[in-house]
mmCIF file of C-alpha atoms and ligand atoms in Angstrom:
data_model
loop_
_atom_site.group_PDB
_atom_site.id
_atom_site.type_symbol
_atom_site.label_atom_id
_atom_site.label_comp_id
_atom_site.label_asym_id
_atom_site.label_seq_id
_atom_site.Cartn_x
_atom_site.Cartn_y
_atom_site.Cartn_z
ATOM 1 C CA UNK Y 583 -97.534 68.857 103.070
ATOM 2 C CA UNK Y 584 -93.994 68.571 104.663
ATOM 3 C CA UNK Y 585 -90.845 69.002 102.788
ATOM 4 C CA UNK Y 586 -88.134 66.184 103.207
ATOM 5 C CA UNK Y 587 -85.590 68.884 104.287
ATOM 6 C CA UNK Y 588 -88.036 70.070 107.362
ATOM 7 C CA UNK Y 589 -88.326 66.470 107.674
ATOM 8 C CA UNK Y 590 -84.914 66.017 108.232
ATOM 9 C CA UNK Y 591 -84.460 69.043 110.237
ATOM 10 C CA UNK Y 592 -87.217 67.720 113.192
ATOM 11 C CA UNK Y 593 -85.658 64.528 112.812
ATOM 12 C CA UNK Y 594 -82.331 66.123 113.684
ATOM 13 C CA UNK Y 595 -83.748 68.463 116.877
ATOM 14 C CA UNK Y 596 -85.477 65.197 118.041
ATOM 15 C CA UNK Y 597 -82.237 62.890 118.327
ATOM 16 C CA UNK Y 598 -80.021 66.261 120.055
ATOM 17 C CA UNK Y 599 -83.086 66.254 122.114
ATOM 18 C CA UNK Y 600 -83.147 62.498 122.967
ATOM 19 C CA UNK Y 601 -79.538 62.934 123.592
ATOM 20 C CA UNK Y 602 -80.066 65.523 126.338
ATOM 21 C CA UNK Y 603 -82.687 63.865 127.805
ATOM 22 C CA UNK Y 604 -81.597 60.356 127.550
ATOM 23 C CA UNK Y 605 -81.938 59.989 130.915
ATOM 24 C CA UNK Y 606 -83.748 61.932 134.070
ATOM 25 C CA UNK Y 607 -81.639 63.478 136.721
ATOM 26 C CA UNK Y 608 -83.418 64.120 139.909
ATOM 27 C CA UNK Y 609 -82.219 66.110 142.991
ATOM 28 C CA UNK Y 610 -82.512 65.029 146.678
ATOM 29 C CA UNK Y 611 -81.792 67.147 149.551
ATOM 30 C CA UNK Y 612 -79.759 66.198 152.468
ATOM 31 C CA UNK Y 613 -80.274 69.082 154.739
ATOM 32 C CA UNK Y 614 -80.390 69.063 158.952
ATOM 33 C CA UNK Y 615 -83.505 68.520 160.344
ATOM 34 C CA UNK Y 616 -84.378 71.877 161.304
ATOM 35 C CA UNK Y 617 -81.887 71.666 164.462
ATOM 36 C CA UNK Y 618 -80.378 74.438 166.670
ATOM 37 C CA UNK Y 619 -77.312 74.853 167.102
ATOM 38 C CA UNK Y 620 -76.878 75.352 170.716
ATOM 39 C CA UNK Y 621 -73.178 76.067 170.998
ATOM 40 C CA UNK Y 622 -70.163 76.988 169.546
ATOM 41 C CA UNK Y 623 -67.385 74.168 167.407
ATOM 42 C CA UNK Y 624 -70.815 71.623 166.873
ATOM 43 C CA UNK Y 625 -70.638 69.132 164.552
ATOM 44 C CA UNK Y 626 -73.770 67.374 163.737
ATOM 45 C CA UNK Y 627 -74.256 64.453 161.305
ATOM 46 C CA UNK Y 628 -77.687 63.348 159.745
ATOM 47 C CA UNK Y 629 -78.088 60.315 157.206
ATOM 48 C CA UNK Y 630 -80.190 58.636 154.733
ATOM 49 C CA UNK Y 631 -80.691 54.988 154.334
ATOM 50 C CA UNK Y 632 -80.244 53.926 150.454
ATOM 51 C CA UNK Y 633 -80.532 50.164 150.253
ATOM 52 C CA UNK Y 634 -83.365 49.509 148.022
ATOM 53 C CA UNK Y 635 -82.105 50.371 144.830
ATOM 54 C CA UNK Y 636 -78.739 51.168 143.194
ATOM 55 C CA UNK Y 637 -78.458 54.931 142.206
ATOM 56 C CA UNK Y 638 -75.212 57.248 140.487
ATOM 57 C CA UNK Y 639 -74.537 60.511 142.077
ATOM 58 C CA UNK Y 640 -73.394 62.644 139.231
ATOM 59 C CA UNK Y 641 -73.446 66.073 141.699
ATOM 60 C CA UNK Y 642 -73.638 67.682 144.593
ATOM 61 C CA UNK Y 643 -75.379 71.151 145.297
ATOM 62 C CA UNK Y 644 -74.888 73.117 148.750
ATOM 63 C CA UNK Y 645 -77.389 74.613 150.160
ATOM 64 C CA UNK Y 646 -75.550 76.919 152.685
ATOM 65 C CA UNK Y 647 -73.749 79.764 153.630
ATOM 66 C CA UNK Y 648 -70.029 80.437 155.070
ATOM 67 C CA UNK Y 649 -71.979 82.630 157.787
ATOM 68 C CA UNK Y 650 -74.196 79.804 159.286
ATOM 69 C CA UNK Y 651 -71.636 76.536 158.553
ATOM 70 C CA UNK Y 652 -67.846 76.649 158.588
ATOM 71 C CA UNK Y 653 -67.844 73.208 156.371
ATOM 72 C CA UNK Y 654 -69.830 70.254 155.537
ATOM 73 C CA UNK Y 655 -68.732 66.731 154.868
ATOM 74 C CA UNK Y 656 -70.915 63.887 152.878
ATOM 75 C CA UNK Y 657 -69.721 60.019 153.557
ATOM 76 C CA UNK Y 658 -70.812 57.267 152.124
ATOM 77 C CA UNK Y 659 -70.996 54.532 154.624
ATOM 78 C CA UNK Y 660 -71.636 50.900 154.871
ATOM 79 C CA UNK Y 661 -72.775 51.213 158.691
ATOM 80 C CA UNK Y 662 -73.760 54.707 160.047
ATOM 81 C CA UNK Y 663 -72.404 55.942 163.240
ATOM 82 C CA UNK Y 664 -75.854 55.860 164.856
ATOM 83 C CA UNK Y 665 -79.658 55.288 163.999
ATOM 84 C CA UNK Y 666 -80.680 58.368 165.152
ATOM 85 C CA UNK Y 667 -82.071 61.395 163.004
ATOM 86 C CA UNK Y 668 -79.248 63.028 164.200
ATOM 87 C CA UNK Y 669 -76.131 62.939 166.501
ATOM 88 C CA UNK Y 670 -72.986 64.800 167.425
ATOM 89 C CA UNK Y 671 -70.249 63.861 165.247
ATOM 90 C CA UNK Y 672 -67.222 66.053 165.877
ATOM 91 C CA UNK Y 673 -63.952 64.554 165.051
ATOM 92 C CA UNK Y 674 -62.027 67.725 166.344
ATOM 93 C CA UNK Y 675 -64.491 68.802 168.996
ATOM 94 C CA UNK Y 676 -62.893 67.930 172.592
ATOM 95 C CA UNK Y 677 -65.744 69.332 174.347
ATOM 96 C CA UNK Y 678 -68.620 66.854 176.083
ATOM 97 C CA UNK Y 679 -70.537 67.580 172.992
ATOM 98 C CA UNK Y 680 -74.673 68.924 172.429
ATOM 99 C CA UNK Y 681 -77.341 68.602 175.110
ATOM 100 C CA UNK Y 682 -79.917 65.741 174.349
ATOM 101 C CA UNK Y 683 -78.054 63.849 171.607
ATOM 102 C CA UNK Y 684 -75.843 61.061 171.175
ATOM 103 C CA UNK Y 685 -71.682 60.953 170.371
ATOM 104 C CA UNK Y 686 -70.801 58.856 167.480
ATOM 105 C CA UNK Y 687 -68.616 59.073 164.630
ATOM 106 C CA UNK Y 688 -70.059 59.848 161.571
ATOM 107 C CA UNK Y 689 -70.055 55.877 159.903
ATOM 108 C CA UNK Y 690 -69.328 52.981 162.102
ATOM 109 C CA UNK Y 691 -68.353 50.992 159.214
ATOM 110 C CA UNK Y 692 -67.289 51.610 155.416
ATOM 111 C CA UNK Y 693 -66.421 55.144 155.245
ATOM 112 C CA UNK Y 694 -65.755 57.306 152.266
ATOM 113 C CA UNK Y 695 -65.269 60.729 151.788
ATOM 114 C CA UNK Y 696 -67.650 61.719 148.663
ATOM 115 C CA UNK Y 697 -68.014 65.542 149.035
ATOM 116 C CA UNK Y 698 -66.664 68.734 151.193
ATOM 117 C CA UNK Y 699 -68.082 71.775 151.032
ATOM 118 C CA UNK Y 700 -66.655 74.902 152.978
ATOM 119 C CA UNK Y 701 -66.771 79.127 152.316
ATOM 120 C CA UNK Y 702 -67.564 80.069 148.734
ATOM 121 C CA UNK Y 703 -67.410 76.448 147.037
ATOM 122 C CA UNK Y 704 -70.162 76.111 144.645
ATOM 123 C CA UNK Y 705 -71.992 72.971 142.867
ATOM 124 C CA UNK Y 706 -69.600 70.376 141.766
ATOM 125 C CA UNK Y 707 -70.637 68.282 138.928
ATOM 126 C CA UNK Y 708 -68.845 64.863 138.110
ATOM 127 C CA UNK Y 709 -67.094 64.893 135.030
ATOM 128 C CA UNK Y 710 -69.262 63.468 131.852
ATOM 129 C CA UNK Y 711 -70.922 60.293 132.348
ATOM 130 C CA UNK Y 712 -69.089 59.519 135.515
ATOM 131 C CA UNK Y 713 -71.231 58.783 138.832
ATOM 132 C CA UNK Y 714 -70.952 57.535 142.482
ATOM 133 C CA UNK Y 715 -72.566 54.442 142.344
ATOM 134 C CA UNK Y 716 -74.277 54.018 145.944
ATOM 135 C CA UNK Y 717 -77.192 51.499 147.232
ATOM 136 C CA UNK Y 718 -78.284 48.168 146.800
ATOM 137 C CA UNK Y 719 -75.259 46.253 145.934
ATOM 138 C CA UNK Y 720 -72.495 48.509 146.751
ATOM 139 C CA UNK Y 721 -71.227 48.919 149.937
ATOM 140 C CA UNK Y 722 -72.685 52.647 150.400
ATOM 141 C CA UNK Y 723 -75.853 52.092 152.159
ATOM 142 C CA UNK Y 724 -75.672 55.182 153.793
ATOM 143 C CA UNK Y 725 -75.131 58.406 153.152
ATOM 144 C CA UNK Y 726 -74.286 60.838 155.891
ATOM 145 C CA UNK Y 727 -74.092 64.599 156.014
ATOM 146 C CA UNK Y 728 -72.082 66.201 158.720
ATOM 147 C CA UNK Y 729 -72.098 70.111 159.084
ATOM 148 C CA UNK Y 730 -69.635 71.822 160.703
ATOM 149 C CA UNK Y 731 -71.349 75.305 162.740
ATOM 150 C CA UNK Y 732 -68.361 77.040 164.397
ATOM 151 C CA UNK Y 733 -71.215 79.549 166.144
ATOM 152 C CA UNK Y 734 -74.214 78.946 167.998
ATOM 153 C CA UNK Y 735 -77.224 80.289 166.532
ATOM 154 C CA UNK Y 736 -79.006 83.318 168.110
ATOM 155 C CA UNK Y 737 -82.534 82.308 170.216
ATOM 156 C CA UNK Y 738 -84.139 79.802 168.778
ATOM 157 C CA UNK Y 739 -83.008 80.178 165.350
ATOM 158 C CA UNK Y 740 -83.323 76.486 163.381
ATOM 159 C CA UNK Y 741 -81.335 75.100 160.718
ATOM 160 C CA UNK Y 742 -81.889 73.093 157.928
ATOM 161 C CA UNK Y 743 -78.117 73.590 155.844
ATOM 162 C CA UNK Y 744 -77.480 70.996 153.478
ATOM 163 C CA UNK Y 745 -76.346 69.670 150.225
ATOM 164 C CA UNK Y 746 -78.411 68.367 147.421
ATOM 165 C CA UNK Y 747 -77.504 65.524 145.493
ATOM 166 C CA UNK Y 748 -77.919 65.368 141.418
ATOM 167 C CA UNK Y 749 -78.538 61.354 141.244
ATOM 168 C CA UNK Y 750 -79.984 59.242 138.453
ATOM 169 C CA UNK Y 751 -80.941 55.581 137.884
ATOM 170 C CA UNK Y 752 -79.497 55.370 134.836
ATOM 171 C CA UNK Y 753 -76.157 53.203 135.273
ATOM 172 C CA UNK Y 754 -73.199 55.757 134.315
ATOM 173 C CA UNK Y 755 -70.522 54.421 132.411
ATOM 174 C CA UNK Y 756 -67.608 55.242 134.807
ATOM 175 C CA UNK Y 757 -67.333 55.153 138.149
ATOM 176 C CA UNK Y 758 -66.047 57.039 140.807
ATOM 177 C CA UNK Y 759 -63.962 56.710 143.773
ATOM 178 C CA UNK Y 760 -62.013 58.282 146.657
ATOM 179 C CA UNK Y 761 -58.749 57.101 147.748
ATOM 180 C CA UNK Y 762 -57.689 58.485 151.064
ATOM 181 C CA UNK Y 763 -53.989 58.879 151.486
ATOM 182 C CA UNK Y 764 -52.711 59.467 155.397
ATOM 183 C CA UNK Y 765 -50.024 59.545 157.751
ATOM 184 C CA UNK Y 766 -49.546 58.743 161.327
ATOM 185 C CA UNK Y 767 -46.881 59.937 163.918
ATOM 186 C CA UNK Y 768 -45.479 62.489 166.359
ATOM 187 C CA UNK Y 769 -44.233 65.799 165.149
ATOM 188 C CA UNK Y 770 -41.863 67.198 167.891
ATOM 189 C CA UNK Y 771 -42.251 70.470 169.867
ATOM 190 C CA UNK Y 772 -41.034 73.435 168.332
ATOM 191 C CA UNK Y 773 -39.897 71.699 164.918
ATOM 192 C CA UNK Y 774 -40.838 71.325 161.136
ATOM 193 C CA UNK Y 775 -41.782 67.832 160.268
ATOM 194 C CA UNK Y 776 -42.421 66.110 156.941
ATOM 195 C CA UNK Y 777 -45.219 63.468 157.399
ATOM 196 C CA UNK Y 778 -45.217 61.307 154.160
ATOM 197 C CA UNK Y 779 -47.092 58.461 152.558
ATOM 198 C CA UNK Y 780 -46.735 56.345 149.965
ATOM 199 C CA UNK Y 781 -48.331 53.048 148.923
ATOM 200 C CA UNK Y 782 -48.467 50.981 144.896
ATOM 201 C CA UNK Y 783 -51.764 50.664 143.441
ATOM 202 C CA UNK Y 784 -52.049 46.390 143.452
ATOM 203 C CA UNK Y 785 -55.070 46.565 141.556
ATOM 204 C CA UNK Y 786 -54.636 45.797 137.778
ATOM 205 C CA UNK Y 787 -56.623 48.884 136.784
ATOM 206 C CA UNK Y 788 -56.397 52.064 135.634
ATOM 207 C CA UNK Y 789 -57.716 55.490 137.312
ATOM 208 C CA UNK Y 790 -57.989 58.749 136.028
ATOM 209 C CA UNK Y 791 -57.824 61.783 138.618
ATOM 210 C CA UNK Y 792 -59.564 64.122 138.479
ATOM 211 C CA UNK Y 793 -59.838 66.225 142.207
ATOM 212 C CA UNK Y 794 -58.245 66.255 145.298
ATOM 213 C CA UNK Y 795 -58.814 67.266 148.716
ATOM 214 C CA UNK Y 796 -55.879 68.539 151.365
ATOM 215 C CA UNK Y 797 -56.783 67.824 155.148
ATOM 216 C CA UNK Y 798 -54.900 68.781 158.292
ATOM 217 C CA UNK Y 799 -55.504 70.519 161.826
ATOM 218 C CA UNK Y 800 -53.764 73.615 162.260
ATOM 219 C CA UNK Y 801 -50.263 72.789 161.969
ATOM 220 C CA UNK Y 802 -50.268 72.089 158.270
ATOM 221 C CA UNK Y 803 -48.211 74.295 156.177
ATOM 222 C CA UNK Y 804 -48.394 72.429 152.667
ATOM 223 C CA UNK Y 805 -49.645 69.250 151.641
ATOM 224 C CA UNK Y 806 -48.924 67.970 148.011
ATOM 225 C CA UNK Y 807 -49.626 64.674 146.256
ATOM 226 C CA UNK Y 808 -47.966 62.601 143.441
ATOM 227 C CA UNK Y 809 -48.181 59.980 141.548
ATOM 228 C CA UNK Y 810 -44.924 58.082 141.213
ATOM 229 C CA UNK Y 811 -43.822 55.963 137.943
ATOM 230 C CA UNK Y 812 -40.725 53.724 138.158
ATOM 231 C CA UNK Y 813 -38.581 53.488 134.812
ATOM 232 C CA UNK Y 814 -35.258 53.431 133.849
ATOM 233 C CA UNK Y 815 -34.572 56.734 133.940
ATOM 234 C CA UNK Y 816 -35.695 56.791 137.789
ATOM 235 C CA UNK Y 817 -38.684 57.732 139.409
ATOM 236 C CA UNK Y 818 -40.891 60.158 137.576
ATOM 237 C CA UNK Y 819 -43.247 62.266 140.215
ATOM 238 C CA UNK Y 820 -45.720 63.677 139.002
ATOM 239 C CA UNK Y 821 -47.613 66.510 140.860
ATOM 240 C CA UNK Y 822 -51.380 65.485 141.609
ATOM 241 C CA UNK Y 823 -52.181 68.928 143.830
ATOM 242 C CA UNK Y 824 -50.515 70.874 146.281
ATOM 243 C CA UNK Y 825 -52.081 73.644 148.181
ATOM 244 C CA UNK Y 826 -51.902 75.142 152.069
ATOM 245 C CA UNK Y 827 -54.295 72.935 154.086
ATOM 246 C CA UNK Y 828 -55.801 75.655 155.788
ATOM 247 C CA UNK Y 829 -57.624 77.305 152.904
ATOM 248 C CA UNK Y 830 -61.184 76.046 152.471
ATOM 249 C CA UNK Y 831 -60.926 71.901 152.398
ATOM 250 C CA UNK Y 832 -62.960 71.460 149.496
ATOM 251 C CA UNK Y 833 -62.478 68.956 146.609
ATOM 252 C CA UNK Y 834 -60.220 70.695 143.803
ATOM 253 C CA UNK Y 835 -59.340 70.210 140.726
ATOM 254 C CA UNK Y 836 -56.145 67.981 140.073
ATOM 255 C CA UNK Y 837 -53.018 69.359 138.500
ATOM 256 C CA UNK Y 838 -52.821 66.440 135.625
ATOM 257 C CA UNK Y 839 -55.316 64.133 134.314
ATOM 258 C CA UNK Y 840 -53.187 62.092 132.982
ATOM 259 C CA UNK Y 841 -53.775 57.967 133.801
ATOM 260 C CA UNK Y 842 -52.640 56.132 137.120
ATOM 261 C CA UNK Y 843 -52.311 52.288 136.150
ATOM 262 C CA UNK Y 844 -51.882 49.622 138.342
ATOM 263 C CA UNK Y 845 -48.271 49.465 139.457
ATOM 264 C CA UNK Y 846 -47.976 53.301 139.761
ATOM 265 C CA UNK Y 847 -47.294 54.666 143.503
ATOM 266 C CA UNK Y 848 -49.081 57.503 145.317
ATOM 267 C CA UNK Y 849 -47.291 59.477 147.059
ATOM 268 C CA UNK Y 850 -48.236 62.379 149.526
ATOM 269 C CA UNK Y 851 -46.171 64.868 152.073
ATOM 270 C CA UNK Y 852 -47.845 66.877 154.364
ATOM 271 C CA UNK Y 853 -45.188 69.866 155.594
ATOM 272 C CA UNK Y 854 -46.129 70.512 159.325
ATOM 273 C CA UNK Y 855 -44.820 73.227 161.501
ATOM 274 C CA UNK Y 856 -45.208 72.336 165.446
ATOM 275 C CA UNK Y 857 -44.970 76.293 167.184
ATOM 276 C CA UNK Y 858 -46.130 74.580 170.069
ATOM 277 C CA UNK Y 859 -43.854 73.317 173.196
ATOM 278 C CA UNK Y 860 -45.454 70.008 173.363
ATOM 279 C CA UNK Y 861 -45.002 66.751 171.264
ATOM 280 C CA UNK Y 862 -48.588 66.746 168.517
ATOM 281 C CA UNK Y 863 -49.602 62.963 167.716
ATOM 282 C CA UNK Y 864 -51.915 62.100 164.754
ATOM 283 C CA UNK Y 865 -55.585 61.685 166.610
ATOM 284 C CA UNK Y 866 -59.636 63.404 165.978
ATOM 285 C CA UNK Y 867 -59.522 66.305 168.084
ATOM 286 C CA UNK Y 868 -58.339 69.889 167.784
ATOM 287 C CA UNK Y 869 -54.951 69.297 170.462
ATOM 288 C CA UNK Y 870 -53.614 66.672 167.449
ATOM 289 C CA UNK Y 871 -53.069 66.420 164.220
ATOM 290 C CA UNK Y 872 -53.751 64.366 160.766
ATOM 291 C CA UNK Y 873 -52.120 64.243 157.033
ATOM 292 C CA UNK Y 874 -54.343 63.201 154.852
ATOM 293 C CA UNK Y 875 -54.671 63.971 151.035
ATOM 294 C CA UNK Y 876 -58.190 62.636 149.168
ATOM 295 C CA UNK Y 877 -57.850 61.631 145.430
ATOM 296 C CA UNK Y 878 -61.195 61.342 143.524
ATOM 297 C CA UNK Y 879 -60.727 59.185 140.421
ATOM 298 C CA UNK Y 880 -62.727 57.390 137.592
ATOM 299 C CA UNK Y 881 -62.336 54.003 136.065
ATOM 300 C CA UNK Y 882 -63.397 53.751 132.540
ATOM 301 C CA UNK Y 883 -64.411 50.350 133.203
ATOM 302 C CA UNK Y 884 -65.352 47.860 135.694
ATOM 303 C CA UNK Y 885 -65.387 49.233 139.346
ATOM 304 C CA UNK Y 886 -63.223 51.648 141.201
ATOM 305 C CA UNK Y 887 -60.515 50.215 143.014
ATOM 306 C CA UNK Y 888 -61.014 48.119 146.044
ATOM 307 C CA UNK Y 889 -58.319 50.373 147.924
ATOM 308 C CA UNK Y 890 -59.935 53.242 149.514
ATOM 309 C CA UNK Y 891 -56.840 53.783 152.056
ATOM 310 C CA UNK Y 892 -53.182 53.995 151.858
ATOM 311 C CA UNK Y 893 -51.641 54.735 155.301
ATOM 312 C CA UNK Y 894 -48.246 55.500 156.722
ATOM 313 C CA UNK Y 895 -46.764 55.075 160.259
ATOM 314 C CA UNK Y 896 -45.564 58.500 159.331
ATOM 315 C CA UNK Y 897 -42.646 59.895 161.502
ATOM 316 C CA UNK Y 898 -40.448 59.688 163.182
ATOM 317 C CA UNK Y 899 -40.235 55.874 161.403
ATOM 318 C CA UNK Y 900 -41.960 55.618 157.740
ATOM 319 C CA UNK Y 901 -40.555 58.144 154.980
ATOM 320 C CA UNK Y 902 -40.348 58.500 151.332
ATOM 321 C CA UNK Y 903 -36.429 58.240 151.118
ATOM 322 C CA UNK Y 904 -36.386 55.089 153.700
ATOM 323 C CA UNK Y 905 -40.138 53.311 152.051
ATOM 324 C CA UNK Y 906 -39.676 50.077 150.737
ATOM 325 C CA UNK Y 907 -40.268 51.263 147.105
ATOM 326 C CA UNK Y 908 -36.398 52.802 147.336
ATOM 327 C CA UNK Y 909 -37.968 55.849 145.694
ATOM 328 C CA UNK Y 910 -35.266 58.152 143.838
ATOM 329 C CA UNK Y 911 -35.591 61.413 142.085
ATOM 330 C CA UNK Y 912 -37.272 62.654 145.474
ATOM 331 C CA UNK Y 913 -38.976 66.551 144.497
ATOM 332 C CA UNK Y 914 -37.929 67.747 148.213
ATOM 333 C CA UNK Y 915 -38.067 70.857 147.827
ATOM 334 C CA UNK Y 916 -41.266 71.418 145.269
ATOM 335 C CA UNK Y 917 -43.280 69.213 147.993
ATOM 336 C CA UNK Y 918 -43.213 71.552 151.153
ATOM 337 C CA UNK Y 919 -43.150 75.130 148.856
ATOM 338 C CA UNK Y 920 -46.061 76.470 147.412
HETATM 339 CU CU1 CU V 494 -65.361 73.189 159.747
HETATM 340 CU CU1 CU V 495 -58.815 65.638 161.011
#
């Protein structure tokens, strides 16, 4: 004979359990194809087709290590750069790339940054009940994994480095998104150059940050983002992230939470210091250079914004002070000092 109070209690471990388990998540590894890397500075991309059904990434697990890959990059795209198994996708590699495999970007079409990966970073889980929502009826149909190996590997050692990703059916009740900020532009020889960006979110909506990624080549000395809120009082910046570019580009997480609504600017500096004699232009390989700052958000409702870019001419024409958003209360100095 059961007591109402034990009753009670199973009742009660049954719902926490449901809760847990209200939905399955299930893993699936994107790893290299057992390849060799057969020289040094390779980057190689492999994808996976997702069109059949519509699935939320809620994580991503690497399955690597600092002394095999230098970094890995997952994109979501709507066209990949190739259907091959695998090709040579080096933005910054200036060499005639691997024997026996094609040269293509890493997405033709439709490309977002989802996750980075480099030394030491370890699983990243979406905040709660937030997911990448990828496949049928989005315009991710692809997912594609490029891994950076700055060494060739030793004989005929193979390869299979990777990153798994924590997905579920289950439709999650916020979505993500990735809004890439970047500059164009010439930074002179032998001079310290402020590339800058800034562009209003159009969209009625409302975003909530919550990581950020810093990229540049080797000239990058800070790179700091903002979001920028026009009121009586002036502008009011408000620091997103800020860290030295050439520390491990990995997603991090933001400064302040706090909401981005539609009407709000982005803003973004990178603080670049040309050593060299020549003239550096904004381009893929390793002999130029590129600003760009990554903001992963969620909406609460709806979908994520359609903006996935905001992009500068950068200098020597397009800067915060001269923009055509007249912005005021300028942090100069906070932006390039870490
Ligand atoms: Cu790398
Ligand atoms: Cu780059």
């Amino acid at each position: 004979m059961m007591f109402p109070h034990m009753l009670v209690v199973f009742l009660v471990i049954f719902l926490l359990l449901d809760d847990v388990f209200a939905y399955d998540i299930h893993k699936y590894s994107l790893l290299m194809p057992e390849i060799h890397p057969d020289k040094d500075e390779l980057y190689l991309c492999t994808p996976v087709r997702i069109v059949n059904k519509q699935y939320y990434i809620v994580g991503f697990e690497p399955n690597a290590t600092m002394h095999d890959v230098h970094h890995m990059l997952l994109f979501g795209c709507s066209v990949p750069g190739t259907t091959d198994d695998v090709w040579d996708c080096g933005e910054m590699a200036a060499s005639d790339g691997s024997k026996n495999i094609r040269r293509a970007i890493p997405c033709a079409e439709g490309s977002h940054v989802l996750y980075a990966w480099a030394r030491d970073a370890t699983k990243l889980n979406l905040p709660e009940d937030v997911g990448f929502q990828v496949g049928l009826g989005t315009k991710i149909k692809y997912l594609v994994l490029q891994v950076h190996y700055s060494k060739k590997f030793p004989g005929n050692k193979l390869d299979n480095s990777g990153i798994s990703l924590l997905y579920t059916e289950q439709p999650q009740s916020k979505l993500a998104g990735v809004i890439l900020l970047g500059s164009g532009g010439t930074i002179p020889a032998r001079s310290i150059s402020h590339m800058e960006i800034q562009c209003e979110i159009e969209e009625e909506k409302t975003i909530y940050p919550f990581a950020y990624r810093t990229h540049t080549h080797s000239l990058g000395k800070v790179v700091s983002g903002y979001r920028v809120r026009k009121g009586k009082e002036g502008d009011d910046w408000l620091l997103l992230g800020k860290r030295d570019p050439l520390t491990p580009q990995m997603f991090y997480p933001v400064f302040n939470k706090d909401p981005i609504y539609g009407g709000d600017i982005l803003a973004a500096r990178c603080t670049m210091e040309n050593y060299r004699d020549r003239d550096t232009y904004v381009g893929p390989t390793n002999n130029d250079e590129m600003c760009n700052f990554y903001l992963m958000y969620y909406v609460e409702n709806g979908n994520p914004l359609d903006t996935t870019l905001c992009l500068s001419d950068g200098p020597p024409k397009e800067y915060w002070y001269n923009s055509k958003y007249n912005l005021n209360n300028i942090p100069d100095l906070e932006a390039s000092k870490l």
